[in-house]
Amino acid sequence: MKIRNTTIASLSVLLLGIFASCKKTAPTAMNMYNVKLNLQSQAPFALDENSEVEITSKDSVTIDYTLESPDEDMYTVVLNKTGGNTLTKTAITDNGKRRVYSGSLKFLAKDLGAGITSYRIWPLNKEGVYLGDGYKRITIHVLSDLRYYSNIKVYMADTTKNEPCYLSAGFDGPNLYSYNSGAANSAKIDFGFRCTITENPTTVHPFMYSLSANPLPFTPYDISSWPTKRVTLFSAPVSGSTDTWKTRFNTGPKIEAEAKAVAINQTSSPELKAGNFVFFKTPEGKYGVMLVINKYDDYLNRHYLWVSYKMPDY
C-alpha cells in the first residue's frame, strides 16, 4: 500500500503538536523563586521598604527584615556584600521559623566607610541551595566627611634654602614653603622635613619635626626670629601599607578614633619609611593621619618624600 506524501506530512504535524503540548515551560528569572524579603521600620533609624538610605559617618542604620518562603523550608540566611565575596551566614535553628524568618542587622557608618555599600539577603535550603531574595538590594550611602590630600612631594631641607621643605596641613589644602618663604607663613607651618645621608652605599634617611621642637633637630636653618612656631604634635611612625590606608582611614570618625588611641606627643620623628602612618594633632585640636608613600631623588639629585594625609572634615 502506498502512503501519500500529504498523509506523512499530516502525521508529522500531528506528532509535533503532541510533543509540544507535553513539553514543560522553562522557569524564567521572574517566576523561578517565590521568596520575599520584607523590610520593616519599627526600630529607630531602621531602613524602610525603599531599601536605600543616606547617612553621615557618625550615624548607623538598622535593617529589620523578614524572609517568607512559601514553597520550601529555609535553613540558613546569607548576608552578601555586593561587588565582593563577603558572606555572613546565620543558621535558622527554630523549626517554626523555616517558612517565615525575621532578623535584624545593624551597620555603623564609620565601619562601612564613605561611599555606597550594597547588600543582598537570601535564604538557603537544607542542601545549601539558593532560594531567592525577591530581587531586592539594600543600599547604604555614607556621606564623606574627610579631607584627603594625596601624593604631595615634600623636599628635604638643603643648603640653597629654596626647596619646599615645610608643610602646612591646613583645611585650605596642603601648602609648601621653603626656608626663604617660611618666616612670612610661619603661622601656617605644621611640619619641617630634613634628612641625613650615610655612605657605602649612599642612603638617605628622612625625618620630620615640629617648629616647636626644643631643641630644634635641624639647626642649619635659623628660625629663632620667626613670629610663630606652631605646636603641631605627632605620633611615632606606625607600620602600615597603601592597602590598609584605603580601608583603615575612610571616615573622619575612624581617623579621629585611631589618632586618640595612640600617643601624640612627638616633636621630632625617628626615620620615616615607606608605608609608615603618622598621626598628628594641630594646635587647633584637629586630628589627622599621614602616609609616607616612599622616598625618591629627582634628576637634580634632590631628595624628597611622597606623602598623603587625611583629616576629618569637621
Coordinates of C-alpha atoms in Angstrom, one line a residue:
M1 CA 0.0 0.0 0.0
K2 CA 1.3 3.4 -0.9
I3 CA 1.2 6.3 1.6
R4 CA 0.9 9.7 0.0
N5 CA 3.3 12.4 0.9
T6 CA 0.4 14.6 2.2
T7 CA -0.5 11.8 4.7
I8 CA 3.1 11.7 6.0
A9 CA 3.2 15.4 6.3
S10 CA -0.1 15.4 8.3
L11 CA 1.2 12.8 10.7
S12 CA 4.4 14.8 11.3
V13 CA 2.5 17.9 12.1
L14 CA 0.2 15.9 14.5
L15 CA 3.2 14.3 16.3
L16 CA 5.0 17.7 16.7
G17 CA 1.8 19.1 18.2
I18 CA 1.6 16.3 20.7
F19 CA 5.2 16.7 21.8
A20 CA 4.9 20.4 22.1
S21 CA 1.8 20.1 24.3
C22 CA 3.8 17.7 26.7
K23 CA 6.9 19.9 27.0
K24 CA 7.2 21.9 30.3
T25 CA 7.7 25.6 30.2
A26 CA 11.2 26.5 31.4
P27 CA 11.2 28.7 34.5
T28 CA 12.1 32.3 34.0
A29 CA 14.1 34.6 36.2
M30 CA 10.9 36.2 37.4
N31 CA 9.0 33.0 38.3
M32 CA 11.9 30.8 39.4
Y33 CA 11.8 31.8 43.1
N34 CA 8.9 32.8 45.3
V35 CA 10.9 34.0 48.4
K36 CA 10.0 37.5 49.5
L37 CA 12.3 39.9 51.5
N38 CA 10.3 42.5 53.5
L39 CA 11.9 45.4 55.4
Q40 CA 10.3 46.9 58.5
S41 CA 11.0 50.3 60.0
Q42 CA 9.8 49.8 63.6
A43 CA 13.1 50.4 65.3
P44 CA 14.7 53.9 65.3
F45 CA 16.9 54.6 62.3
A46 CA 15.7 51.5 60.6
L47 CA 15.8 51.0 56.8
D48 CA 12.3 51.1 55.3
E49 CA 10.8 49.4 52.2
N50 CA 12.7 51.8 49.9
S51 CA 15.7 49.7 50.8
E52 CA 18.0 52.7 50.4
V53 CA 19.3 55.2 52.9
E54 CA 21.8 58.1 53.2
I55 CA 23.7 58.7 56.4
T56 CA 26.7 60.6 57.8
S57 CA 29.8 58.8 59.1
K58 CA 28.6 59.2 62.7
D59 CA 25.3 57.5 62.1
S60 CA 24.2 53.9 62.0
V61 CA 21.4 52.1 60.2
T62 CA 19.3 49.1 61.3
I63 CA 17.9 46.6 58.9
D64 CA 14.9 44.7 60.3
Y65 CA 13.9 42.1 57.7
T66 CA 11.5 39.2 57.2
L67 CA 12.1 36.4 54.7
E68 CA 9.0 34.5 53.5
S69 CA 9.5 31.2 51.7
P70 CA 6.1 29.7 50.7
D71 CA 7.4 26.6 48.9
E72 CA 10.4 25.3 50.8
D73 CA 11.9 25.3 54.3
M74 CA 14.8 27.7 55.0
Y75 CA 17.8 26.6 57.0
T76 CA 20.4 29.4 56.6
V77 CA 20.2 33.2 56.0
V78 CA 23.0 34.7 53.9
L79 CA 24.1 38.4 54.0
N80 CA 26.1 39.1 50.9
K81 CA 28.0 42.4 50.2
T82 CA 27.6 43.0 46.5
G83 CA 30.7 43.7 44.5
G84 CA 32.7 41.3 46.6
N85 CA 32.8 37.9 48.2
T86 CA 31.8 38.9 51.7
L87 CA 29.3 36.4 53.0
T88 CA 27.8 36.1 56.5
K89 CA 25.7 33.1 57.3
T90 CA 23.2 32.7 60.1
A91 CA 21.6 29.3 60.8
I92 CA 17.9 29.0 61.4
T93 CA 17.5 26.6 64.3
D94 CA 13.9 27.1 65.1
N95 CA 11.7 24.7 63.1
G96 CA 8.8 27.0 63.5
K97 CA 10.6 29.7 61.5
R98 CA 11.5 27.8 58.4
R99 CA 8.9 29.4 56.2
V100 CA 8.9 32.9 57.8
Y101 CA 12.0 34.2 59.5
S102 CA 12.8 37.6 60.9
G103 CA 16.1 39.1 61.8
S104 CA 17.9 42.4 62.5
L105 CA 21.2 43.8 61.3
K106 CA 23.0 47.0 62.4
F107 CA 25.7 48.8 60.4
L108 CA 27.9 51.6 61.7
A109 CA 28.7 54.1 59.0
K110 CA 32.3 54.6 60.3
D111 CA 32.9 50.9 59.7
L112 CA 31.4 50.9 56.2
G113 CA 33.4 53.9 55.0
A114 CA 32.4 56.8 52.8
G115 CA 30.6 55.9 49.6
I116 CA 28.0 53.3 48.6
T117 CA 27.7 49.9 50.1
S118 CA 25.1 47.4 48.9
Y119 CA 23.8 44.1 50.4
R120 CA 21.5 41.2 49.4
I121 CA 19.9 38.9 52.0
W122 CA 18.7 35.4 50.9
P123 CA 17.9 32.0 52.4
L124 CA 19.3 28.6 51.6
N125 CA 17.5 25.3 51.9
K126 CA 18.8 22.2 53.8
E127 CA 21.1 21.3 50.9
G128 CA 22.5 24.9 50.8
V129 CA 20.7 25.8 47.6
Y130 CA 19.8 29.4 47.0
L131 CA 16.1 30.1 47.4
G132 CA 15.9 33.7 46.1
D133 CA 15.6 37.1 47.7
G134 CA 12.8 38.9 45.9
Y135 CA 15.3 40.7 43.7
K136 CA 15.8 43.3 46.5
R137 CA 19.1 45.2 47.0
I138 CA 19.8 47.1 50.2
T139 CA 21.9 50.2 49.6
I140 CA 23.6 52.4 52.2
H141 CA 25.1 55.8 51.2
V142 CA 27.7 57.1 53.7
L143 CA 28.5 60.8 53.1
S144 CA 32.1 61.7 53.0
D145 CA 33.4 63.7 56.0
L146 CA 37.1 63.8 55.5
R147 CA 39.6 65.8 53.5
Y148 CA 42.1 63.8 51.5
Y149 CA 45.3 65.3 50.1
S150 CA 47.3 62.8 48.1
N151 CA 50.7 62.5 46.5
I152 CA 52.4 65.5 48.0
K153 CA 56.1 66.0 47.1
V154 CA 57.9 67.4 50.1
Y155 CA 61.6 68.1 49.6
M156 CA 64.3 67.7 52.3
A157 CA 65.9 70.9 53.6
D158 CA 69.1 71.8 51.7
T159 CA 71.8 74.5 51.6
T160 CA 70.0 76.6 48.9
K161 CA 67.1 77.3 51.3
N162 CA 64.8 77.3 48.2
E163 CA 63.4 73.8 48.4
P164 CA 59.8 73.4 49.7
C165 CA 60.6 71.5 52.9
Y166 CA 57.8 72.9 55.2
L167 CA 54.3 71.6 55.0
S168 CA 51.1 73.3 56.1
A169 CA 48.3 70.7 56.8
G170 CA 45.5 73.3 57.0
F171 CA 41.9 72.9 55.9
D172 CA 42.6 75.0 52.8
G173 CA 44.7 72.2 51.4
P174 CA 48.4 71.4 51.6
N175 CA 50.8 74.3 51.2
L176 CA 54.5 74.0 50.9
Y177 CA 57.2 76.6 51.8
S178 CA 60.9 77.0 51.6
Y179 CA 63.0 78.5 54.3
N180 CA 63.1 81.8 52.3
S181 CA 59.3 81.9 52.3
G182 CA 58.7 80.3 55.7
A183 CA 59.0 83.3 58.0
A184 CA 56.1 85.1 56.4
N185 CA 54.0 81.9 56.6
S186 CA 55.2 80.5 60.0
A187 CA 51.7 80.6 61.4
K188 CA 50.6 78.0 58.9
I189 CA 53.6 75.6 59.0
D190 CA 52.9 72.3 60.8
F191 CA 55.9 70.1 59.7
G192 CA 59.5 70.6 58.7
F193 CA 61.4 67.8 56.8
R194 CA 65.1 67.1 56.8
C195 CA 67.4 64.1 56.1
T196 CA 70.7 62.7 56.9
I197 CA 72.9 60.8 54.4
T198 CA 75.1 57.8 55.1
E199 CA 77.7 56.4 52.6
N200 CA 78.7 53.0 51.3
P201 CA 76.1 52.7 49.9
T202 CA 74.7 56.2 49.8
T203 CA 71.4 56.2 51.7
V204 CA 69.0 59.0 52.5
H205 CA 67.3 58.9 55.9
P206 CA 64.3 61.3 56.1
F207 CA 62.8 62.8 59.3
M208 CA 60.0 65.2 60.2
Y209 CA 59.8 67.7 63.0
S210 CA 57.6 70.4 64.5
L211 CA 58.8 74.0 64.6
S212 CA 58.0 73.9 68.3
A213 CA 60.7 71.2 68.9
N214 CA 63.2 72.2 71.6
P215 CA 66.0 71.7 70.8
L216 CA 65.3 72.1 67.1
P217 CA 66.6 69.0 65.3
F218 CA 67.7 70.9 62.2
T219 CA 70.0 73.9 63.1
P220 CA 71.3 75.0 59.7
Y221 CA 68.0 76.9 59.3
D222 CA 67.7 79.6 61.9
I223 CA 64.0 80.1 62.8
S224 CA 64.6 81.9 66.1
S225 CA 63.2 85.2 64.7
W226 CA 60.1 83.6 63.1
P227 CA 57.0 85.1 64.7
T228 CA 55.1 81.8 65.1
K229 CA 56.2 78.2 65.9
R230 CA 53.1 76.1 65.7
V231 CA 52.9 73.3 68.3
T232 CA 51.7 70.6 66.0
L233 CA 52.4 67.2 67.7
F234 CA 52.5 63.8 66.1
S235 CA 53.0 60.1 66.9
A236 CA 55.9 57.8 66.4
P237 CA 55.6 56.1 63.0
V238 CA 53.2 53.1 62.8
S239 CA 53.8 50.3 60.3
G240 CA 51.1 50.2 57.5
S241 CA 50.6 49.9 53.8
T242 CA 48.8 51.6 51.0
D243 CA 46.1 48.9 51.0
T244 CA 45.2 49.4 54.7
W245 CA 45.4 53.2 54.1
K246 CA 42.3 52.9 51.9
T247 CA 40.2 50.9 54.3
R248 CA 41.5 51.8 57.7
F249 CA 41.1 55.6 57.4
N250 CA 38.0 56.0 55.1
T251 CA 35.9 58.2 57.5
G252 CA 36.5 61.1 59.8
P253 CA 35.5 59.3 63.0
K254 CA 37.8 56.4 62.2
I255 CA 40.7 58.7 61.8
E256 CA 39.9 60.6 65.0
A257 CA 39.4 57.4 67.0
E258 CA 42.7 55.8 65.9
A259 CA 44.6 59.1 66.5
K260 CA 43.2 59.3 70.0
A261 CA 44.3 55.7 70.7
V262 CA 48.0 56.5 70.3
A263 CA 50.4 58.8 72.0
I264 CA 50.6 62.1 70.0
N265 CA 53.5 63.7 71.9
Q266 CA 56.4 63.9 69.5
T267 CA 58.0 67.0 68.0
S268 CA 60.8 65.1 66.2
S269 CA 60.4 61.8 64.5
P270 CA 62.7 58.8 64.1
E271 CA 63.5 57.8 60.5
L272 CA 60.4 57.8 58.2
K273 CA 60.0 54.7 56.0
A274 CA 57.7 53.7 53.2
G275 CA 54.3 52.6 54.5
N276 CA 54.6 54.5 57.8
F277 CA 51.5 56.1 59.2
V278 CA 52.0 59.1 61.4
F279 CA 49.1 60.5 63.4
F280 CA 49.1 64.2 64.2
K281 CA 47.2 66.9 66.1
T282 CA 47.2 70.6 65.2
P283 CA 47.2 73.4 67.8
E284 CA 43.5 73.9 67.0
G285 CA 42.8 70.3 68.1
K286 CA 42.3 68.9 64.6
Y287 CA 43.4 65.3 64.1
G288 CA 44.9 63.7 61.0
V289 CA 47.0 60.8 59.7
M290 CA 49.8 60.9 57.2
L291 CA 51.0 58.1 54.9
V292 CA 54.7 58.0 53.9
I293 CA 54.5 56.6 50.4
N294 CA 58.2 56.5 49.6
K295 CA 61.4 58.5 49.3
Y296 CA 62.9 59.5 46.0
D297 CA 65.6 61.6 44.3
D298 CA 64.8 63.7 41.3
Y299 CA 67.0 64.4 38.2
L300 CA 68.9 67.1 40.1
N301 CA 69.6 64.7 42.9
R302 CA 67.3 66.5 45.3
H303 CA 65.8 64.3 48.0
Y304 CA 62.1 64.2 48.7
L305 CA 59.2 62.2 50.2
W306 CA 55.9 61.4 48.6
V307 CA 53.2 61.7 51.3
S308 CA 49.4 61.8 51.6
Y309 CA 47.3 62.8 54.6
K310 CA 43.7 62.7 55.7
M311 CA 41.8 64.8 58.2
P312 CA 38.2 64.8 59.5
D313 CA 36.1 67.5 57.8
Y314 CA 34.6 68.9 61.0

